[in-house]
Coordinates of C-alpha atoms in Angstrom, one line a residue:
M1 CA 164.4 0.7 442.0
N2 CA 160.6 1.1 442.7
H3 CA 157.5 1.9 439.5
S4 CA 157.5 5.1 440.3
Q5 CA 161.0 5.7 440.0
A6 CA 161.7 3.6 437.3
K7 CA 159.0 4.8 435.2
V8 CA 160.3 8.0 436.8
N9 CA 163.2 6.5 434.0
M10 CA 161.5 6.3 431.2
K11 CA 160.0 9.7 431.0
S12 CA 163.4 11.0 431.5
S13 CA 164.4 8.1 428.3
S14 CA 161.8 9.0 426.2
A15 CA 162.3 12.9 426.6
A16 CA 165.4 13.3 425.8
V17 CA 164.8 10.4 422.4
T18 CA 162.1 12.9 421.6
A19 CA 164.8 15.6 422.1
K20 CA 167.0 13.6 419.6
S21 CA 164.2 13.5 417.5
I22 CA 163.4 16.6 417.0
V23 CA 167.5 18.1 416.4
F24 CA 167.4 15.4 413.9
R25 CA 164.4 16.6 412.5
S26 CA 165.3 20.1 413.0
L27 CA 168.9 19.0 411.2
L28 CA 167.1 17.2 407.9
I29 CA 164.3 20.0 406.9
S30 CA 168.0 22.4 407.2
L31 CA 169.5 20.2 404.8
I32 CA 166.3 19.9 402.2
T33 CA 166.4 23.9 403.0
L34 CA 169.5 23.8 401.6
S35 CA 169.6 21.6 399.1
H36 CA 166.2 23.2 397.6
S37 CA 168.8 26.4 398.0
A38 CA 170.7 24.8 396.2
V39 CA 168.2 23.7 393.2
G40 CA 167.4 27.2 393.3
A41 CA 170.9 28.5 392.3
S42 CA 171.9 26.4 389.7
D43 CA 168.8 27.2 388.6
D44 CA 170.4 30.9 387.7
R45 CA 172.6 28.9 385.9
P46 CA 172.5 29.9 382.4
N47 CA 171.2 27.1 379.6
I48 CA 174.5 26.9 376.4
I49 CA 173.8 26.3 372.8
V50 CA 176.3 26.4 370.8
F51 CA 175.1 26.8 367.3
Y52 CA 179.1 25.2 364.8
T53 CA 178.5 25.3 361.5
D54 CA 181.2 23.1 358.8
D55 CA 183.2 25.4 356.9
H56 CA 181.7 28.6 356.3
G57 CA 183.2 31.8 354.8
H58 CA 184.0 34.6 356.9
A59 CA 181.6 36.8 354.5
D60 CA 179.2 34.8 354.6
L61 CA 175.8 36.2 357.0
S62 CA 175.1 39.4 356.3
C63 CA 174.6 41.0 359.0
Q64 CA 178.9 40.8 358.4
G65 CA 177.8 43.5 356.4
V66 CA 180.1 42.2 353.6
L67 CA 177.8 41.2 350.6
D68 CA 174.1 41.3 349.6
D69 CA 173.5 38.3 348.2
I70 CA 173.1 36.3 352.2
K71 CA 170.0 36.5 353.9
T72 CA 170.4 35.2 357.4
P73 CA 168.1 36.9 359.4
N74 CA 167.8 35.5 362.8
V75 CA 171.8 35.2 363.3
D76 CA 171.4 38.2 362.2
A77 CA 169.1 38.8 365.4
L78 CA 171.4 36.8 367.5
A79 CA 173.4 40.0 366.3
K80 CA 171.0 42.7 366.8
N81 CA 169.8 41.4 370.5
G82 CA 173.9 41.1 371.8
V83 CA 177.6 41.0 370.0
L84 CA 178.8 40.4 366.0
A85 CA 183.1 39.5 367.0
R86 CA 184.4 41.3 363.9
H87 CA 187.6 38.9 364.4
G88 CA 186.8 35.5 365.9
Y89 CA 188.9 33.1 365.1
S90 CA 188.2 28.9 365.2
T91 CA 191.3 27.3 366.5
A92 CA 192.5 25.9 363.1
P93 CA 191.4 26.0 359.2
Q94 CA 190.2 22.0 358.9
C95 CA 187.1 19.8 360.7
I96 CA 188.8 17.7 363.2
P97 CA 190.8 19.4 365.3
S98 CA 188.7 23.0 365.1
R99 CA 186.1 20.9 366.9
A100 CA 188.0 18.9 369.3
G101 CA 190.2 22.1 370.7
L102 CA 186.3 23.5 371.4
L103 CA 184.5 20.6 373.0
V104 CA 187.0 20.4 374.8
G105 CA 189.5 24.4 375.8
K106 CA 192.4 23.5 375.3
F107 CA 194.0 23.5 371.9
Q108 CA 194.3 20.3 370.1
S109 CA 197.9 20.6 369.7
K110 CA 198.7 20.2 373.7
F111 CA 196.3 16.6 373.9
G112 CA 197.4 15.8 370.0
V113 CA 195.0 15.9 367.0
E114 CA 196.6 17.9 365.2
A115 CA 194.8 18.3 362.2
N116 CA 192.1 15.2 360.5
G117 CA 194.1 11.7 360.0
S118 CA 195.3 12.5 363.3
S119 CA 194.5 9.5 366.6
L120 CA 191.9 10.9 368.9
V121 CA 193.6 8.9 371.4
G122 CA 194.6 12.1 373.0
F123 CA 190.2 13.2 372.5
D124 CA 189.0 10.3 374.0
N125 CA 191.6 10.7 377.4
E126 CA 190.8 14.6 377.5
T127 CA 187.4 15.5 379.4
T128 CA 184.3 17.7 377.7
I129 CA 183.0 20.5 378.4
A130 CA 179.3 17.9 377.8
E131 CA 181.7 16.4 380.6
R132 CA 181.6 18.9 382.8
L133 CA 178.4 20.4 382.1
Q134 CA 176.6 16.8 383.2
S135 CA 178.6 16.3 386.4
A136 CA 177.1 19.9 386.8
G137 CA 173.8 19.0 386.5
Y138 CA 173.1 19.6 382.9
V139 CA 171.3 17.5 380.5
T140 CA 173.5 17.2 377.0
A141 CA 172.8 16.7 373.9
Q142 CA 174.7 16.6 370.2
F143 CA 173.2 17.1 367.2
G144 CA 174.9 16.8 363.3
K145 CA 178.3 16.2 362.8
W146 CA 180.1 14.8 365.0
H147 CA 183.7 14.4 363.3
L148 CA 185.7 12.3 366.8
G149 CA 184.6 8.8 366.6
R150 CA 181.6 7.1 365.6
G151 CA 178.3 8.6 366.1
E152 CA 177.3 5.4 368.9
E153 CA 180.3 6.0 371.5
I154 CA 179.1 9.7 372.0
T155 CA 177.7 9.4 374.9
E156 CA 180.7 8.8 376.2
H157 CA 181.8 11.8 376.1
G158 CA 179.1 14.0 378.4
F159 CA 176.3 14.1 375.7
K160 CA 173.6 12.3 377.1
H161 CA 171.5 12.6 374.1
V162 CA 172.9 11.9 370.7
F163 CA 170.8 12.9 367.4
N164 CA 174.0 12.5 364.9
Q165 CA 172.5 13.3 361.7
N166 CA 174.4 14.6 359.4
N167 CA 173.7 14.0 356.1
G168 CA 170.7 11.7 353.9
G169 CA 171.8 8.0 355.1
K170 CA 171.4 6.1 358.1
F171 CA 172.8 8.0 361.3
A172 CA 173.1 7.7 365.2
A173 CA 170.3 8.2 367.5
N174 CA 169.2 7.5 371.0
I175 CA 166.6 9.8 370.4
E176 CA 163.9 9.9 367.8
L177 CA 163.1 13.4 366.1
N178 CA 160.1 14.6 368.2
G179 CA 163.4 14.7 370.7
K180 CA 162.1 10.8 373.0
D181 CA 164.5 8.5 374.3
R182 CA 165.3 5.5 372.5
E183 CA 167.5 2.7 372.3
M184 CA 170.6 4.3 371.4
G185 CA 171.3 2.5 367.8
I186 CA 171.6 3.1 363.9
V187 CA 168.4 5.2 362.3
P188 CA 167.1 5.8 359.0
P189 CA 166.2 9.8 358.4
K190 CA 163.0 11.5 358.1
A191 CA 163.4 15.1 357.0
Y192 CA 166.0 16.6 356.3
H193 CA 169.4 16.7 357.9
I194 CA 169.6 20.1 359.1
D195 CA 165.9 20.7 359.6
A196 CA 166.0 17.4 361.3
C197 CA 168.9 18.9 363.4
S198 CA 167.3 21.9 364.4
Q199 CA 162.7 20.0 365.0
A200 CA 165.5 17.6 367.4
A201 CA 167.2 20.4 368.8
A202 CA 163.8 21.9 369.3
A203 CA 162.2 19.0 371.1
I204 CA 164.3 19.0 373.7
I205 CA 163.7 22.2 374.9
D206 CA 160.4 21.7 374.9
R207 CA 161.7 18.3 377.3
Y208 CA 163.8 19.8 379.4
Q209 CA 162.4 23.9 379.9
D210 CA 162.5 23.6 383.3
D211 CA 166.1 21.9 383.7
P212 CA 169.3 23.4 382.7
F213 CA 170.9 22.8 379.1
F214 CA 173.6 22.3 376.9
L215 CA 173.1 21.9 373.0
Y216 CA 175.2 21.4 370.4
V217 CA 174.2 22.0 367.5
A218 CA 176.8 21.1 365.0
Y219 CA 174.9 21.6 361.9
R220 CA 177.3 20.5 358.4
A221 CA 176.7 23.3 356.4
P222 CA 177.9 24.1 354.2
H223 CA 180.5 21.9 353.4
V224 CA 180.0 19.6 350.1
P225 CA 178.1 17.3 349.1
L226 CA 175.5 20.7 349.0
D227 CA 172.6 19.0 349.2
A228 CA 170.2 21.7 349.6
P229 CA 165.8 20.7 348.8
R230 CA 164.5 22.7 346.7
K231 CA 162.4 24.7 348.9
Y232 CA 165.8 26.8 349.8
L233 CA 167.4 26.7 347.1
D234 CA 164.2 28.7 345.1
R235 CA 165.3 30.9 347.9
F236 CA 168.4 32.5 345.1
P237 CA 167.4 32.5 341.6
S238 CA 169.1 35.7 340.8
K239 CA 172.1 34.1 338.1
M240 CA 174.6 32.9 340.0
P241 CA 176.8 30.0 340.2
E242 CA 175.5 26.9 341.3
R243 CA 177.5 26.2 344.4
R244 CA 176.9 29.6 345.7
R245 CA 173.4 29.4 345.1
Q246 CA 174.5 25.7 347.1
A247 CA 175.8 27.5 349.9
L248 CA 173.3 30.0 350.7
A249 CA 170.3 27.3 350.6
M250 CA 171.6 26.0 353.0
L251 CA 172.9 28.4 355.1
S252 CA 169.3 29.4 354.4
A253 CA 168.6 25.9 356.6
V254 CA 170.9 27.1 359.3
D255 CA 169.6 30.3 359.8
D256 CA 165.3 28.3 360.2
G257 CA 167.4 26.5 362.2
V258 CA 168.4 29.2 364.6
G259 CA 164.9 30.7 364.3
L260 CA 163.1 27.4 365.1
I261 CA 165.7 27.0 368.5
T262 CA 165.2 30.3 369.5
E263 CA 161.7 31.0 369.3
T264 CA 161.1 27.4 370.8
L265 CA 163.2 29.6 373.7
A266 CA 160.4 32.8 374.4
K267 CA 157.8 30.1 374.0
H268 CA 159.2 29.3 377.1
N269 CA 160.8 32.0 378.5
L270 CA 163.6 31.4 378.5
T271 CA 165.5 34.2 376.1
E272 CA 167.0 35.5 379.2
K273 CA 168.1 32.9 380.2
T274 CA 170.3 31.2 377.5
L275 CA 174.1 31.9 376.9
I276 CA 174.5 31.8 372.3
F277 CA 176.8 30.9 370.9
Y278 CA 177.0 30.8 366.7
I279 CA 180.4 29.9 365.1
G280 CA 182.1 28.1 361.7
D281 CA 184.8 26.3 362.3
N282 CA 186.4 26.9 359.9
G283 CA 186.8 29.6 356.5
A284 CA 185.8 28.4 353.5
P285 CA 187.5 25.6 351.1
L286 CA 187.9 27.3 347.4
K287 CA 190.2 25.6 346.1
I288 CA 192.4 28.3 344.6
H289 CA 190.1 28.6 341.7
K290 CA 185.8 28.4 343.4
L291 CA 185.5 25.3 339.6
D292 CA 181.3 25.6 339.7
A293 CA 182.7 22.4 339.0
P294 CA 178.6 19.8 338.3
G295 CA 177.4 18.4 341.1
G296 CA 177.2 19.2 345.3
G297 CA 181.0 16.7 345.5
P298 CA 184.2 17.3 346.7
G299 CA 185.5 20.9 345.7
W300 CA 183.8 24.9 346.9
D301 CA 180.8 24.6 349.0
G302 CA 179.9 27.9 347.5
S303 CA 180.8 29.9 351.1
L304 CA 183.4 32.9 350.5
N305 CA 186.0 35.0 352.9
D306 CA 185.8 37.8 351.9
P307 CA 187.9 39.9 351.9
L308 CA 190.4 38.0 353.5
N309 CA 192.1 36.0 351.9
G310 CA 193.3 32.4 351.7
E311 CA 191.0 30.1 352.8
K312 CA 190.3 26.5 354.5
G313 CA 194.1 25.2 355.0
M314 CA 195.6 27.6 356.1
L315 CA 196.3 29.9 359.0
S316 CA 196.2 33.5 357.1
E317 CA 192.5 35.1 358.4
G318 CA 191.0 33.4 355.2
G319 CA 191.5 29.9 357.1
M320 CA 190.6 30.3 360.5
H321 CA 188.4 34.2 360.7
V322 CA 185.0 32.7 361.1
P323 CA 181.7 34.1 361.1
F324 CA 181.6 34.6 364.9
V325 CA 178.0 35.7 367.3
I326 CA 177.3 35.0 371.0
S327 CA 173.6 36.5 372.3
W328 CA 172.2 36.9 376.0
P329 CA 170.2 39.2 376.6
G330 CA 169.1 40.8 379.6
T331 CA 173.4 40.0 380.4
I332 CA 175.5 41.0 377.4
S333 CA 174.1 44.7 375.8
A334 CA 172.5 44.1 372.9
G335 CA 173.9 46.1 369.3
Q336 CA 177.6 45.4 369.6
V337 CA 180.3 45.0 368.3
F338 CA 183.6 43.8 369.8
D339 CA 187.0 44.5 367.6
H340 CA 189.4 42.5 370.3
P341 CA 190.3 38.7 369.2
I342 CA 188.5 36.3 370.6
S343 CA 188.7 32.1 370.3
A344 CA 186.5 29.5 369.6
L345 CA 188.6 28.4 373.6
D346 CA 186.6 30.6 375.5
V347 CA 183.2 28.4 375.4
A348 CA 184.9 26.9 377.5
A349 CA 186.7 28.5 379.0
T350 CA 182.9 31.1 379.4
V351 CA 180.4 28.2 379.8
A352 CA 183.2 26.6 383.4
E353 CA 182.8 29.4 384.7
L354 CA 179.2 30.6 384.0
A355 CA 177.6 26.5 385.0
K356 CA 180.1 27.1 389.1
V357 CA 182.7 23.8 387.6
E358 CA 185.1 23.5 388.5
S359 CA 188.4 23.1 386.8
K360 CA 192.1 23.4 387.2
P361 CA 195.2 25.0 386.4
G362 CA 196.0 23.6 382.5
D363 CA 193.0 22.3 382.0
L364 CA 191.4 25.1 379.4
D365 CA 192.8 27.5 377.4
G366 CA 190.1 30.2 377.2
V367 CA 188.7 32.8 379.2
N368 CA 185.9 33.7 380.8
L369 CA 184.5 36.9 378.0
I370 CA 181.2 37.8 379.3
P371 CA 183.3 40.6 381.7
F372 CA 184.4 41.9 378.9
L373 CA 181.1 41.5 377.0
S374 CA 178.9 43.2 379.8
G375 CA 181.4 45.4 380.2
R376 CA 182.7 44.6 383.7
K377 CA 185.5 44.9 381.8
E378 CA 187.7 46.9 379.5
G379 CA 189.7 46.0 377.4
A380 CA 191.4 42.5 375.6
P381 CA 190.3 39.1 376.7
H382 CA 193.5 38.0 375.5
E383 CA 197.0 39.8 375.0
F384 CA 197.2 36.9 371.9
L385 CA 196.3 33.7 370.6
A386 CA 198.1 31.5 368.9
W387 CA 198.2 28.6 366.3
R388 CA 200.4 25.7 364.8
W389 CA 198.9 23.6 361.7
V390 CA 200.9 21.0 360.4
A391 CA 203.8 23.4 358.9
Q392 CA 201.4 26.2 359.5
S393 CA 201.7 28.0 362.4
A394 CA 200.8 32.5 363.4
I395 CA 201.2 34.5 366.2
R396 CA 198.4 37.5 366.3
E397 CA 199.6 39.8 369.0
G398 CA 196.9 43.1 369.4
D399 CA 197.0 44.9 365.3
W400 CA 200.2 42.8 364.6
K401 CA 199.9 38.8 363.0
L402 CA 202.7 36.5 361.8
L403 CA 201.8 33.5 360.6
R404 CA 204.8 31.1 358.7
G405 CA 204.1 28.3 356.4
G406 CA 207.3 25.7 355.7
E407 CA 210.1 28.6 355.9
R408 CA 208.1 31.3 354.7
E409 CA 207.3 34.0 356.8
Y410 CA 204.9 37.3 356.7
L411 CA 204.0 40.2 359.1
Y412 CA 201.1 41.4 358.5
N413 CA 199.0 45.1 360.7
L414 CA 195.8 43.3 360.6
K415 CA 194.9 47.5 361.4
S416 CA 195.5 48.8 358.0
D417 CA 195.4 46.0 356.0
L418 CA 192.9 42.8 357.4
E419 CA 193.6 41.8 353.4
E420 CA 196.6 40.1 354.5
Q421 CA 198.3 41.6 351.4
N422 CA 201.4 43.5 352.3
N423 CA 204.6 41.7 353.8
L424 CA 205.8 43.5 356.7
L425 CA 208.7 41.3 357.9
D426 CA 211.5 44.1 355.8
Q427 CA 210.0 46.9 357.4
H428 CA 209.6 45.8 361.2
P429 CA 212.8 42.9 361.5
E430 CA 212.0 43.8 365.9
I431 CA 208.8 43.0 365.5
A432 CA 208.5 40.4 363.5
D433 CA 211.0 38.7 366.4
R434 CA 209.3 40.1 369.4
L435 CA 206.0 38.1 368.5
R436 CA 209.0 34.8 366.8
E437 CA 210.3 34.6 369.3
R438 CA 206.3 34.8 372.2
L439 CA 204.8 31.8 369.0
S440 CA 208.3 29.4 369.9
R441 CA 207.8 29.7 373.7
W442 CA 204.1 28.6 373.1
A443 CA 205.1 26.4 370.4
S444 CA 207.4 24.3 373.3
Q445 CA 203.7 23.2 374.9
L446 CA 202.5 21.4 372.1
D447 CA 202.5 17.6 371.3
P448 CA 205.3 17.5 369.8
P449 CA 206.4 20.3 370.6
G450 CA 207.8 22.7 367.8
L451 CA 206.6 25.3 365.6
A452 CA 205.6 23.1 362.6
Y453 CA 205.0 19.3 363.4
G454 CA 205.1 18.4 359.7
A455 CA 206.7 19.5 356.2
M456 CA 203.9 21.8 353.9
S457 CA 201.6 19.9 351.6
A458 CA 201.6 20.6 347.9
P459 CA 198.5 22.3 348.4
A460 CA 199.4 24.4 351.1
N461 CA 202.4 25.2 348.7
D462 CA 200.1 26.6 346.2
Y463 CA 198.0 28.3 348.4
F464 CA 200.2 30.8 349.3
D465 CA 202.3 31.3 345.7
F466 CA 198.7 32.7 345.5
Y467 CA 197.1 34.2 348.3
L468 CA 200.1 35.4 349.5
E469 CA 202.9 35.4 347.5
G470 CA 200.6 36.6 343.9
K471 CA 202.6 34.4 342.0
P472 CA 199.5 32.3 338.7
A473 CA 197.2 29.6 339.5
P474 CA 198.6 26.6 339.1
P475 CA 196.4 24.6 336.4
L476 CA 192.8 23.6 336.7
R477 CA 193.5 19.5 336.7
E478 CA 192.7 18.1 333.7
K479 CA 189.1 17.0 333.9
Y480 CA 188.4 19.7 335.1
Q481 CA 189.2 21.8 332.5
P482 CA 186.5 23.4 329.2
K483 CA 186.3 20.9 326.9
S484 CA 184.8 24.0 324.6
E485 CA 186.9 25.7 321.2
S486 CA 186.5 29.2 323.1
K487 CA 187.4 27.8 327.0
P488 CA 187.8 30.8 329.1
K489 CA 191.6 31.4 330.1
N490 CA 191.9 30.8 334.4
I491 CA 193.0 34.3 333.8
A492 CA 190.8 36.0 337.0
S493 CA 192.6 33.1 339.2
R494 CA 195.6 35.8 339.3
W495 CA 193.7 38.6 340.2
I496 CA 192.5 39.8 343.2
I497 CA 189.7 41.6 343.0
R498 CA 187.7 43.9 345.9
G499 CA 184.3 45.9 345.2
G500 CA 182.6 43.9 342.3
T501 CA 182.6 40.8 340.4
M502 CA 185.4 39.3 338.3
K503 CA 185.3 36.0 335.8
D504 CA 186.7 34.9 332.9
T505 CA 185.1 34.7 329.4
S506 CA 185.4 33.7 325.6
E507 CA 186.5 37.6 325.0
G508 CA 188.7 38.3 327.6
L509 CA 188.8 39.3 332.3
Q510 CA 185.7 40.1 333.0
I511 CA 185.0 43.1 335.9
A512 CA 181.8 44.0 337.6
P513 CA 179.9 46.1 340.2
P514 CA 178.5 43.0 342.5
K515 CA 174.6 43.8 341.2
P516 CA 173.3 44.9 338.0
G517 CA 173.3 48.4 338.0
G518 CA 175.7 49.2 341.4
K519 CA 177.6 52.1 340.8
Q520 CA 180.9 51.6 343.3
T521 CA 184.1 51.5 340.4
P522 CA 185.7 48.4 341.0
F523 CA 189.7 47.5 341.1
I524 CA 191.9 44.5 340.5
A525 CA 195.4 44.3 341.4
R526 CA 198.1 41.9 341.0
N527 CA 200.9 41.1 343.8
G528 CA 204.7 39.6 343.5
L529 CA 205.7 41.5 340.6
S530 CA 209.1 42.6 339.6
L531 CA 209.5 45.6 336.9
V532 CA 212.2 47.8 336.6
G533 CA 210.6 51.9 336.1
P534 CA 209.8 53.5 335.1
V535 CA 206.9 51.2 333.6
S536 CA 204.7 50.4 330.0
I537 CA 201.5 50.0 329.8
S538 CA 199.0 49.1 327.6
M539 CA 195.5 48.0 327.9
V540 CA 192.7 47.2 325.1
L541 CA 189.6 46.5 326.6
K542 CA 185.9 48.5 326.4
T543 CA 183.3 49.3 329.0
E544 CA 179.4 49.6 329.2
A545 CA 180.3 53.5 331.0
S546 CA 182.8 56.6 330.3
G547 CA 185.0 57.8 333.3
Q548 CA 189.0 56.5 334.4
I549 CA 191.1 53.8 333.9
G550 CA 192.9 54.3 337.4
L551 CA 196.4 52.7 337.1
S552 CA 198.5 52.4 340.9
W553 CA 201.3 51.0 341.5
R554 CA 203.6 49.7 344.7
S555 CA 207.3 49.7 344.6
S556 CA 209.5 47.6 346.5
A557 CA 210.0 50.5 348.9
D558 CA 207.0 51.9 349.2
K559 CA 205.0 50.5 352.6
D560 CA 201.0 50.6 351.1
F561 CA 199.6 52.5 347.6
A562 CA 200.4 55.8 347.8
A563 CA 198.2 58.6 346.5
A564 CA 200.7 59.3 344.7
N565 CA 201.5 56.8 343.3
R566 CA 198.7 57.2 340.6
V567 CA 198.1 58.0 336.8
N568 CA 194.3 58.5 335.2
V569 CA 193.3 57.7 331.7
A570 CA 190.7 59.2 330.2
V571 CA 188.2 55.6 328.8
E572 CA 185.1 56.1 326.4
K573 CA 181.6 53.8 326.6
S574 CA 181.9 52.0 323.5
D575 CA 180.8 48.1 322.5
Q576 CA 183.8 48.1 320.4
W577 CA 187.6 47.7 321.8
Q578 CA 189.9 50.4 322.7
T579 CA 193.7 50.6 323.4
I580 CA 194.7 53.1 326.2
Q581 CA 198.5 53.2 326.8
A582 CA 200.5 55.4 329.5
K583 CA 203.7 55.9 331.4
L584 CA 204.0 54.9 335.1
P585 CA 207.1 57.1 336.3
V586 CA 208.3 55.2 339.1
E587 CA 212.9 54.3 339.1
A588 CA 212.5 51.5 341.9
K589 CA 211.2 47.6 341.0
I590 CA 207.2 47.9 340.7
I591 CA 205.8 45.0 342.7
H592 CA 201.7 45.2 343.1
V593 CA 199.7 46.9 340.7
R594 CA 196.1 48.4 341.1
I595 CA 194.0 48.5 338.5
Q596 CA 190.7 50.1 339.3
V597 CA 187.6 50.6 336.5
P598 CA 184.3 52.5 335.3
T599 CA 181.3 51.8 337.2
G600 CA 179.1 49.1 334.4
T601 CA 180.6 46.3 333.6
T602 CA 184.8 45.9 332.0
L603 CA 185.9 43.5 330.1
I604 CA 189.5 43.5 329.8
K605 CA 191.4 42.0 326.6
S606 CA 194.9 42.1 327.6
I607 CA 197.0 44.4 329.7
E608 CA 201.1 43.9 329.1
L609 CA 203.7 46.0 331.5
K610 CA 207.0 47.1 329.5
P611 CA 209.5 47.1 332.0
A612 CA 212.7 50.0 332.0
T613 CA 214.4 46.6 331.8
G614 CA 214.3 42.9 330.7
K615 CA 210.8 41.4 329.0
T616 CA 207.9 42.7 329.0
V617 CA 205.1 41.4 331.4
T618 CA 201.5 40.1 329.9
L619 CA 198.9 40.2 333.0
V620 CA 196.3 39.1 330.6
Q621 CA 196.1 37.7 327.8

């Protein structure tokens, strides 16, 4: 080969290398462009915030329109700009299982977290929604109550940042109050726990405003110990039980936190890029008596489940039908009230789909709610919802609900009887059979399978007796008994009140409108009777307003209170005791009575019901 030929060959070789180089660079540029495109696509995914409250009764959001002493303007704004779910449910009437279900997105009895005190090994082996989102590029952070193991181990469940403060003591954290990193460890508090969680969450939004993030803000409120600072207590100066004041104050602190976090989103133009859930973990614990015990320790937490029946520890509506608000401005139409049943399990399913996270069949039990809330789909997201908690199980299919507790069974139509007052089991056995079969099939997937995991506890039996059977409340424990000679007789706990307030006094049972000067005509109700008609009734009372006492009844043959089953007796305004008497003209057994009183305050000293045969029953004495 001569020199000329070698030069030509070198040029050819150089040209080939250059061509390959150009192809490689073009490919690299294409890959980078695709990479940036993918990042841009991921940036279109929403941020996710889940506010999770603790022992928060259904009534205690002002947007629910149930009570007027609660003030939650910032949560109300979320509902106004999004959806108030009228029939939102937790997965259990207790803290640990409901949190496990929420974070995994699968019913917790499938992985062994049946109740408080259950082993957490099953939870530790599951993949949380935080882990799924973290693997998809989300920044993840946990604030407040964890309750699923040691605080220092929260990062093992998919949370990059942890601020585990939920009381006035030391807590686990790997960030400061300002959102800056620190080594994971136990740190002392620098602010009230509700305020601190809100501030830390807002700081994380400031820090990661350009990245997709998932914040789990689990306030320990209004769960005991009740510990609201004076600045929140002073917002509620009216006369009320002190435990009620504490609950309202703690929820007001939560609401301020929601306001701070939503304002921080708005500051960074992230409002329309953020999907927010606000959910309670279970109903309020009333302990039947709603005792206003001194201090803020164990007992009633001051929250209320009205108008729902039952409380924390029950699969009745009062136990797991919870506050539930969803907001995503620009995607979800504002001002919706959603009446189909939905579940906290739907959070993980919704988020996984929006974040484009792959999941295998059976990984998640919920439904992506966004198509239903944005108008792309119509109808109910679920054919049914089902629960099991220790000895209790329940299923809701449309308006029908079957509830089991040990050997007891109840069937309710929640459209006409959301308060679960009328057991329709005998009237509709075919519906009960269908629901029981469906519930049994669902429960066969649990670990262990079956409609019950254990026996009914003594408190559970007391709750079912009182709330669902209309039996007298069990007596207060001796240490809680009032010491005064003129102590109230705990009569109020045996009655249900609607449209007003009720309390025991040394004179008798006091019934009043929900606020002073109100025009409502409250009524009290007592179930679980068995009185052969006709029944004579005698009452001793005094009232602030003239009007009528309305006496209504339901017999064993009646599905509900009929308009014809009512007798009215006139009463005069007086500060003196007066006796009224009437006869309830019914031949069948009376099982349920209602007594409506005039406007103003009424004091009832005694109520006696004398059946056609059998002993006279004294309901107030």
